[in-house]
Amino acid sequence: MEIKQAEFTTSAVKPGQYPEDGRVEIAFVGRSNVGKSSLINTVTNRRKLVKVSQTPGKTRLINFFIINNQFYFVDLPGYGYAKVSKSEQAKWGGMMEQYLINRPQLKKVALLVDCRHKPTGDDVMMYEWIKHYGYQVIVVATKKDKLNKSELQRSAKVIKETLKLNPEDNLVFFSSLKKEGKEELLNEMFKDIEL
């Protein structure tokens, strides 16, 4: 899959604001500082498609981006950032759950984790949520450039064990800085998907 065109379409907080054209959607979710914006920009070949913030927790809406005029990338709010109030966190959780519960267009979810750290309780809960709602999940371990080869092997073991990955779940290591893992991630995203 080659991405030739990517544009911001709309932001939403409730189902009535989601696109209604029935196109396939692939969502991205992860902790607030995991590098989600950078990853989407790298995958779409657009440096500023998604605003990259120095302040974690900036994505507070569900953002839809039309790709190749064929399908959507959906950027979900980051979670697990301590400086956000509990009521705000609960609001985001409700918004994301609402999206995940009843979205037949959503075919896959990329769950981003930082390869330098053991997945958090929030990451485990998000993985279980995605599986509970019956979506295919791709676990993307970001910031690959920060680890050497043996550290990456250890990281893969820790991520698989902590999330209790199923054999059919894919783990892709990714570096936005070096653009490593991009082809593999795109291949995983579009495997078994009819556009």
Coordinates of N, CA and C in Angstrom, one line a residue:
M1 N 0.9 -1.2 0.0 CA 0.0 0.0 0.0 C 0.9 1.2 0.0
E2 N 0.7 2.1 -1.0 CA 1.4 3.4 -1.0 C 0.4 4.5 -0.7
I3 N 0.8 5.3 0.3 CA -0.1 6.5 0.6 C 0.4 7.7 -0.1
K4 N -0.5 8.2 -1.0 CA -0.2 9.3 -1.9 C -0.9 10.6 -1.4
Q5 N -2.0 10.4 -0.7 CA -2.8 11.6 -0.3 C -3.3 11.4 1.1
A6 N -3.2 12.4 1.9 CA -3.8 12.3 3.3 C -4.2 13.7 3.7
E7 N -5.5 13.8 4.2 CA -6.0 15.1 4.6 C -6.8 15.0 5.8
F8 N -6.8 16.0 6.7 CA -7.6 16.0 7.9 C -9.1 16.2 7.4
T9 N -10.0 15.4 8.0 CA -11.4 15.5 7.6 C -12.3 16.2 8.7
T10 N -12.2 15.6 9.9 CA -13.1 16.1 10.9 C -12.7 15.7 12.3
S11 N -13.1 16.4 13.3 CA -12.9 16.0 14.7 C -14.2 15.7 15.3
A12 N -14.3 14.7 16.2 CA -15.6 14.3 16.7 C -15.5 14.0 18.2
V13 N -16.6 14.2 18.9 CA -16.6 13.8 20.3 C -17.8 12.8 20.5
K14 N -18.7 12.7 19.5 CA -19.8 11.8 19.6 C -20.2 11.2 18.2
P15 N -20.9 10.1 18.2 CA -21.1 9.4 17.0 C -21.8 10.2 15.9
G16 N -22.6 11.1 16.2 CA -23.3 12.0 15.2 C -22.3 12.8 14.4
Q17 N -21.1 12.9 14.9 CA -20.0 13.7 14.2 C -19.1 12.9 13.4
Y18 N -19.2 11.5 13.4 CA -18.3 10.7 12.7 C -18.7 10.8 11.2
P19 N -17.7 10.5 10.3 CA -18.0 10.4 8.9 C -19.1 9.4 8.6
E20 N -19.9 9.6 7.6 CA -21.0 8.7 7.4 C -21.0 8.0 6.0
D21 N -19.8 8.0 5.4 CA -19.7 7.5 4.0 C -19.3 6.0 4.0
G22 N -19.2 5.4 5.2 CA -19.0 3.9 5.2 C -17.6 3.4 4.8
R23 N -16.7 4.3 4.6 CA -15.3 3.9 4.3 C -14.7 3.2 5.5
V24 N -13.8 2.2 5.1 CA -13.0 1.5 6.1 C -12.2 2.4 7.0
E25 N -12.1 2.1 8.3 CA -11.3 2.9 9.2 C -10.3 2.0 9.9
I26 N -9.1 2.6 10.1 CA -8.0 2.0 10.9 C -7.7 3.0 12.0
A27 N -7.8 2.6 13.3 CA -7.6 3.6 14.4 C -6.2 3.4 15.0
F28 N -5.7 4.5 15.6 CA -4.4 4.5 16.3 C -4.7 4.9 17.8
V29 N -4.2 4.2 18.7 CA -4.4 4.5 20.1 C -3.1 4.2 20.9
G30 N -2.9 5.0 22.0 CA -1.7 4.7 22.8 C -1.6 5.8 23.9
R31 N -0.6 5.6 24.8 CA -0.4 6.6 25.8 C 0.0 7.9 25.2
S32 N -0.2 8.9 26.0 CA -0.1 10.3 25.5 C 1.3 10.7 24.9
N33 N 2.3 10.0 25.4 CA 3.7 10.4 24.9 C 4.4 9.3 24.1
V34 N 3.6 8.5 23.5 CA 4.1 7.3 22.9 C 4.6 7.6 21.4
G35 N 4.3 8.7 20.9 CA 4.7 9.1 19.5 C 3.7 8.8 18.4
K36 N 2.4 8.9 18.8 CA 1.3 8.5 17.9 C 1.3 9.5 16.7
S37 N 1.3 10.8 17.0 CA 1.3 11.8 16.0 C 2.5 11.7 15.0
S38 N 3.6 11.5 15.5 CA 4.8 11.3 14.7 C 4.7 10.1 13.8
L39 N 4.1 9.0 14.3 CA 4.0 7.8 13.6 C 3.0 8.0 12.4
I40 N 1.9 8.6 12.7 CA 0.9 8.9 11.6 C 1.5 9.8 10.5
N41 N 2.2 10.8 10.9 CA 2.9 11.7 10.0 C 3.9 10.9 9.1
T42 N 4.7 10.0 9.8 CA 5.7 9.2 9.0 C 5.0 8.3 8.0
V43 N 4.0 7.6 8.5 CA 3.3 6.6 7.6 C 2.6 7.3 6.4
T44 N 2.1 8.5 6.6 CA 1.4 9.2 5.5 C 2.3 10.1 4.7
N45 N 3.6 10.1 5.1 CA 4.6 11.0 4.4 C 4.2 12.5 4.4
R46 N 3.6 12.8 5.5 CA 3.2 14.2 5.7 C 3.7 14.7 7.1
R47 N 4.7 15.7 7.0 CA 5.3 16.1 8.2 C 4.4 16.7 9.2
K48 N 3.4 17.4 8.7 CA 2.5 18.2 9.7 C 1.1 17.8 9.6
L49 N 0.7 16.6 9.1 CA -0.7 16.2 9.0 C -1.3 16.2 10.4
V50 N -0.6 15.6 11.3 CA -1.1 15.6 12.7 C -0.1 16.5 13.5
K51 N -0.7 17.4 14.3 CA 0.2 18.3 15.1 C 0.9 17.5 16.2
V52 N 2.3 17.6 16.2 CA 3.1 17.0 17.2 C 3.3 18.0 18.3
S53 N 2.9 17.6 19.5 CA 3.0 18.5 20.6 C 4.0 18.1 21.6
Q54 N 4.7 19.1 22.2 CA 5.6 18.8 23.3 C 4.9 18.5 24.6
T55 N 3.6 18.8 24.6 CA 2.8 18.6 25.8 C 1.9 17.3 25.6
P56 N 2.2 16.2 26.3 CA 1.4 15.0 26.1 C 0.0 15.3 26.5
G57 N -0.9 14.6 25.9 CA -2.4 14.7 26.3 C -3.1 15.8 25.5
K58 N -2.5 16.2 24.3 CA -3.1 17.2 23.5 C -4.3 16.8 22.7
T59 N -4.2 15.5 22.2 CA -5.3 15.0 21.4 C -6.5 14.7 22.3
R60 N -7.5 15.6 22.3 CA -8.7 15.4 23.1 C -9.9 15.1 22.4
L61 N -9.8 14.9 21.1 CA -10.9 14.6 20.2 C -10.6 13.3 19.4
I62 N -11.6 12.8 18.7 CA -11.3 11.7 17.8 C -11.1 12.4 16.4
N63 N -9.9 12.3 15.8 CA -9.6 13.0 14.6 C -9.6 12.0 13.4
F64 N -10.3 12.3 12.4 CA -10.4 11.5 11.2 C -9.6 12.1 10.0
F65 N -8.8 11.3 9.4 CA -8.0 11.7 8.2 C -8.3 10.8 7.0
I66 N -8.7 11.4 5.9 CA -9.0 10.6 4.7 C -7.7 10.3 4.0
I67 N -7.5 9.0 3.6 CA -6.2 8.6 3.0 C -6.5 8.0 1.6
N68 N -5.8 8.6 0.6 CA -6.0 8.1 -0.8 C -7.4 8.2 -1.2
N69 N -8.2 9.0 -0.6 CA -9.7 9.1 -0.9 C -10.4 7.7 -0.8
Q70 N -9.8 6.8 0.0 CA -10.3 5.5 0.0 C -10.8 5.0 1.4
F71 N -10.0 5.5 2.4 CA -10.3 5.0 3.8 C -9.8 6.1 4.8
Y72 N -10.1 5.8 6.1 CA -9.7 6.8 7.1 C -8.7 6.2 8.1
F73 N -7.8 7.1 8.5 CA -7.0 6.8 9.7 C -7.7 7.6 10.8
V74 N -7.9 7.0 12.0 CA -8.6 7.6 13.1 C -7.6 7.7 14.3
D75 N -7.3 9.0 14.7 CA -6.4 9.2 15.8 C -7.2 9.4 17.0
L76 N -7.1 8.4 17.9 CA -7.9 8.5 19.2 C -7.1 9.2 20.3
P77 N -7.8 9.8 21.3 CA -7.1 10.5 22.3 C -6.1 9.6 23.1
G78 N -4.9 10.2 23.4 CA -3.9 9.5 24.2 C -4.5 9.3 25.6
Y79 N -4.0 8.3 26.3 CA -4.5 8.0 27.7 C -3.3 7.9 28.6
G80 N -3.6 7.9 29.9 CA -2.6 7.7 30.9 C -1.7 8.8 31.3
Y81 N -2.2 10.1 30.9 CA -1.3 11.2 31.3 C -1.8 11.8 32.6
A82 N -0.9 11.9 33.5 CA -1.2 12.2 34.9 C -1.7 13.7 35.1
K83 N -1.3 14.6 34.2 CA -1.7 16.0 34.4 C -3.1 16.3 34.0
V84 N -3.8 15.3 33.5 CA -5.2 15.5 33.1 C -6.1 15.1 34.2
S85 N -7.1 15.9 34.5 CA -8.0 15.5 35.6 C -8.7 14.2 35.4
K86 N -9.1 13.6 36.5 CA -9.8 12.3 36.5 C -11.1 12.4 35.7
S87 N -11.8 13.5 35.8 CA -13.0 13.7 35.1 C -12.8 13.8 33.6
E88 N -11.7 14.5 33.2 CA -11.3 14.6 31.8 C -10.9 13.2 31.3
Q89 N -10.2 12.5 32.0 CA -9.8 11.1 31.6 C -11.0 10.2 31.4
A90 N -12.0 10.4 32.3 CA -13.2 9.6 32.2 C -14.0 9.9 31.0
K91 N -14.0 11.2 30.7 CA -14.7 11.7 29.5 C -14.1 11.1 28.2
W92 N -12.7 11.1 28.1 CA -12.0 10.6 27.0 C -12.3 9.1 26.9
G93 N -12.3 8.4 28.0 CA -12.5 6.9 28.1 C -13.9 6.6 27.5
G94 N -14.9 7.4 27.9 CA -16.3 7.2 27.4 C -16.4 7.5 25.9
M95 N -15.7 8.5 25.5 CA -15.7 8.9 24.1 C -15.1 7.8 23.2
M96 N -13.9 7.2 23.7 CA -13.3 6.1 23.0 C -14.1 4.9 23.0
E97 N -14.7 4.6 24.1 CA -15.5 3.4 24.2 C -16.7 3.4 23.3
Q98 N -17.3 4.6 23.2 CA -18.4 4.8 22.4 C -18.0 4.6 20.9
Y99 N -16.8 5.0 20.5 CA -16.4 4.8 19.2 C -16.1 3.3 18.9
L100 N -15.5 2.6 19.9 CA -15.1 1.2 19.7 C -16.3 0.3 19.8
I101 N -17.3 0.7 20.5 CA -18.5 -0.3 20.7 C -19.2 -0.5 19.4
N102 N -19.4 0.5 18.6 CA -20.4 0.3 17.5 C -19.9 1.0 16.3
R103 N -18.8 0.5 15.7 CA -18.3 1.1 14.5 C -17.9 0.1 13.5
P104 N -18.9 -0.4 12.7 CA -18.6 -1.5 11.8 C -17.5 -1.2 10.8
Q105 N -17.3 0.1 10.5 CA -16.3 0.5 9.5 C -14.9 0.3 10.1
L106 N -14.8 0.2 11.4 CA -13.4 0.1 12.0 C -13.0 -1.4 11.8
K107 N -11.9 -1.6 11.1 CA -11.4 -2.9 10.8 C -10.2 -3.3 11.7
K108 N -9.3 -2.4 12.0 CA -8.1 -2.7 12.8 C -7.8 -1.5 13.7
V109 N -7.1 -1.9 14.8 CA -6.6 -0.9 15.7 C -5.1 -1.1 15.9
A110 N -4.4 0.0 15.7 CA -2.9 -0.1 16.0 C -2.8 0.5 17.4
L111 N -2.3 -0.4 18.3 CA -2.0 0.0 19.7 C -0.6 0.3 19.9
L112 N -0.2 1.5 20.2 CA 1.2 1.9 20.3 C 1.7 1.8 21.7
V113 N 2.9 1.2 21.9 CA 3.5 1.1 23.2 C 5.0 1.6 23.0
D114 N 5.6 2.1 24.0 CA 7.0 2.6 24.0 C 7.9 1.3 24.2
C115 N 8.7 1.0 23.2 CA 9.5 -0.2 23.3 C 10.5 -0.2 24.5
R116 N 10.8 1.0 25.0 CA 11.8 1.1 26.1 C 11.2 0.7 27.5
H117 N 9.9 0.7 27.5 CA 9.3 0.4 28.8 C 8.3 -0.8 28.8
K118 N 8.1 -1.4 29.9 CA 7.1 -2.5 30.0 C 5.7 -1.8 29.8
P119 N 4.8 -2.4 29.0 CA 3.5 -1.9 28.8 C 2.8 -1.6 30.2
T120 N 2.1 -0.5 30.3 CA 1.5 -0.1 31.6 C 0.1 -0.8 31.7
G121 N -0.4 -0.7 32.9 CA -1.8 -1.2 33.2 C -2.8 -0.7 32.2
D122 N -2.6 0.6 31.8 CA -3.5 1.2 30.8 C -3.4 0.6 29.5
D123 N -2.1 0.2 29.1 CA -1.9 -0.4 27.8 C -2.6 -1.8 27.8
V124 N -2.4 -2.5 28.9 CA -3.0 -3.9 29.0 C -4.6 -3.8 28.9
M125 N -5.1 -2.8 29.6 CA -6.6 -2.6 29.6 C -7.0 -2.2 28.2
M126 N -6.3 -1.4 27.5 CA -6.7 -1.0 26.1 C -6.6 -2.2 25.2
Y127 N -5.5 -3.0 25.3 CA -5.4 -4.2 24.5 C -6.6 -5.1 24.7
E128 N -7.0 -5.3 26.0 CA -8.1 -6.2 26.3 C -9.4 -5.6 25.8
W129 N -9.6 -4.3 25.8 CA -10.7 -3.6 25.3 C -10.9 -3.9 23.8
I130 N -9.8 -3.7 23.1 CA -9.8 -3.9 21.6 C -10.2 -5.3 21.3
K131 N -9.6 -6.2 22.0 CA -9.9 -7.7 21.7 C -11.4 -8.0 22.1
H132 N -11.8 -7.4 23.2 CA -13.2 -7.6 23.7 C -14.2 -7.2 22.6
Y133 N -14.0 -6.1 22.0 CA -14.9 -5.6 21.0 C -14.7 -6.3 19.6
G134 N -13.7 -7.2 19.5 CA -13.6 -8.1 18.3 C -12.8 -7.5 17.2
Y135 N -12.0 -6.5 17.5 CA -11.2 -5.9 16.4 C -9.8 -6.6 16.3
Q136 N -9.3 -6.6 15.1 CA -7.9 -7.0 14.9 C -7.0 -6.0 15.5
V137 N -5.9 -6.4 16.1 CA -5.0 -5.4 16.8 C -3.6 -5.6 16.2
I138 N -2.9 -4.5 16.0 CA -1.5 -4.5 15.6 C -0.8 -3.8 16.8
V139 N 0.1 -4.4 17.5 CA 0.8 -3.7 18.5 C 2.1 -3.1 17.9
V140 N 2.2 -1.8 18.0 CA 3.3 -1.1 17.4 C 4.2 -0.6 18.6
A141 N 5.5 -1.1 18.6 CA 6.4 -0.7 19.6 C 7.2 0.5 19.0
T142 N 7.0 1.7 19.5 CA 7.6 2.9 19.0 C 9.0 3.1 19.6
K143 N 9.7 4.1 19.0 CA 11.0 4.5 19.5 C 12.1 3.4 19.4
K144 N 11.9 2.6 18.3 CA 12.9 1.5 18.1 C 14.3 2.0 18.0
D145 N 14.5 3.2 17.5 CA 15.9 3.7 17.3 C 16.7 3.9 18.7
K146 N 15.9 3.8 19.8 CA 16.5 4.1 21.1 C 17.1 2.8 21.7
L147 N 16.9 1.6 21.1 CA 17.4 0.4 21.6 C 18.3 -0.4 20.6
N148 N 19.2 -1.1 21.2 CA 20.1 -2.0 20.3 C 19.4 -3.3 20.1
K149 N 20.0 -4.2 19.3 CA 19.4 -5.4 18.9 C 19.0 -6.3 20.0
S150 N 19.9 -6.5 21.0 CA 19.5 -7.4 22.1 C 18.5 -6.8 23.0
E151 N 18.5 -5.5 23.1 CA 17.5 -4.8 23.9 C 16.1 -4.9 23.2
L152 N 16.1 -4.9 21.9 CA 14.8 -5.0 21.2 C 14.3 -6.4 21.4
Q153 N 15.1 -7.4 21.4 CA 14.7 -8.8 21.6 C 14.0 -8.9 23.0
R154 N 14.7 -8.3 24.0 CA 14.2 -8.4 25.4 C 12.8 -7.6 25.4
S155 N 12.8 -6.5 24.7 CA 11.5 -5.7 24.7 C 10.4 -6.5 24.1
A156 N 10.7 -7.2 23.0 CA 9.6 -8.0 22.3 C 9.0 -9.0 23.3
K157 N 9.9 -9.7 24.1 CA 9.5 -10.7 25.0 C 8.6 -10.1 26.1
V158 N 9.1 -8.9 26.7 CA 8.3 -8.3 27.7 C 6.9 -7.8 27.2
I159 N 6.9 -7.2 26.0 CA 5.6 -6.7 25.5 C 4.7 -7.9 25.3
K160 N 5.2 -9.0 24.7 CA 4.3 -10.1 24.4 C 3.8 -10.8 25.7
E161 N 4.6 -10.9 26.7 CA 4.2 -11.5 28.0 C 3.3 -10.6 28.7
T162 N 3.6 -9.3 28.8 CA 2.7 -8.3 29.5 C 1.3 -8.2 29.0
L163 N 1.3 -8.1 27.6 CA -0.1 -7.9 27.0 C -0.7 -9.3 26.8
K164 N 0.0 -10.4 27.0 CA -0.5 -11.7 26.7 C -1.0 -11.8 25.3
L165 N -0.1 -11.4 24.4 CA -0.5 -11.4 22.9 C -0.9 -12.8 22.4
N166 N -1.9 -12.8 21.6 CA -2.3 -14.0 21.0 C -1.4 -14.3 19.8
P167 N -1.3 -15.5 19.4 CA -0.4 -15.8 18.3 C -0.7 -15.0 17.0
E168 N -2.0 -14.7 16.8 CA -2.4 -14.0 15.6 C -2.2 -12.5 15.6
D169 N -1.8 -12.0 16.8 CA -1.6 -10.6 17.0 C -0.2 -10.2 16.5
N170 N 0.0 -9.2 15.8 CA 1.3 -8.8 15.3 C 1.9 -7.7 16.1
L171 N 3.3 -7.9 16.2 CA 4.1 -6.9 16.9 C 5.1 -6.3 15.9
V172 N 5.0 -5.0 15.7 CA 5.8 -4.3 14.8 C 6.7 -3.3 15.5
F173 N 8.0 -3.3 15.3 CA 8.8 -2.3 15.9 C 9.0 -1.1 14.9
F174 N 8.9 0.1 15.4 CA 8.8 1.3 14.6 C 9.7 2.4 15.1
S175 N 10.3 3.1 14.1 CA 11.0 4.4 14.5 C 10.6 5.5 13.5
S176 N 9.9 6.5 14.1 CA 9.5 7.7 13.2 C 10.8 8.4 12.8
L177 N 11.8 8.4 13.7 CA 13.0 9.2 13.4 C 13.7 8.6 12.2
K178 N 13.8 7.3 12.1 CA 14.6 6.6 11.1 C 13.7 6.0 10.0
K179 N 12.4 6.2 10.2 CA 11.4 5.6 9.3 C 11.5 4.1 9.1
E180 N 11.9 3.4 10.2 CA 12.0 2.0 10.2 C 10.7 1.3 10.6
G181 N 10.3 0.3 10.0 CA 9.1 -0.4 10.3 C 7.9 0.1 9.6
K182 N 8.1 1.1 8.7 CA 6.9 1.7 8.0 C 6.3 0.7 7.0
E183 N 7.1 0.1 6.2 CA 6.5 -0.9 5.2 C 5.8 -2.0 5.9
E184 N 6.5 -2.6 6.9 CA 5.9 -3.7 7.7 C 4.6 -3.3 8.3
L185 N 4.5 -2.1 8.9 CA 3.3 -1.7 9.5 C 2.2 -1.5 8.4
L186 N 2.5 -0.9 7.3 CA 1.5 -0.7 6.3 C 1.0 -2.0 5.8
N187 N 1.9 -3.0 5.6 CA 1.5 -4.3 5.1 C 0.5 -5.0 6.1
E188 N 0.8 -4.9 7.4 CA 0.0 -5.5 8.4 C -1.4 -4.8 8.5
M189 N -1.4 -3.5 8.3 CA -2.7 -2.7 8.3 C -3.6 -3.2 7.2
F190 N -3.1 -3.4 6.0 CA -4.0 -3.7 4.9 C -4.1 -5.2 4.5
K191 N -3.5 -6.0 5.3 CA -3.6 -7.5 5.1 C -5.1 -7.8 5.5
D192 N -5.7 -8.6 4.7 CA -7.1 -9.0 4.9 C -8.1 -7.9 5.0
I193 N -7.8 -6.8 4.4 CA -8.8 -5.7 4.4 C -9.3 -5.4 2.9
E194 N -10.6 -5.4 2.7 CA -11.1 -5.0 1.4 C -11.5 -3.6 1.4
L195 N -10.8 -2.8 0.6 CA -11.1 -1.4 0.5 C -12.1 -1.1 -0.5

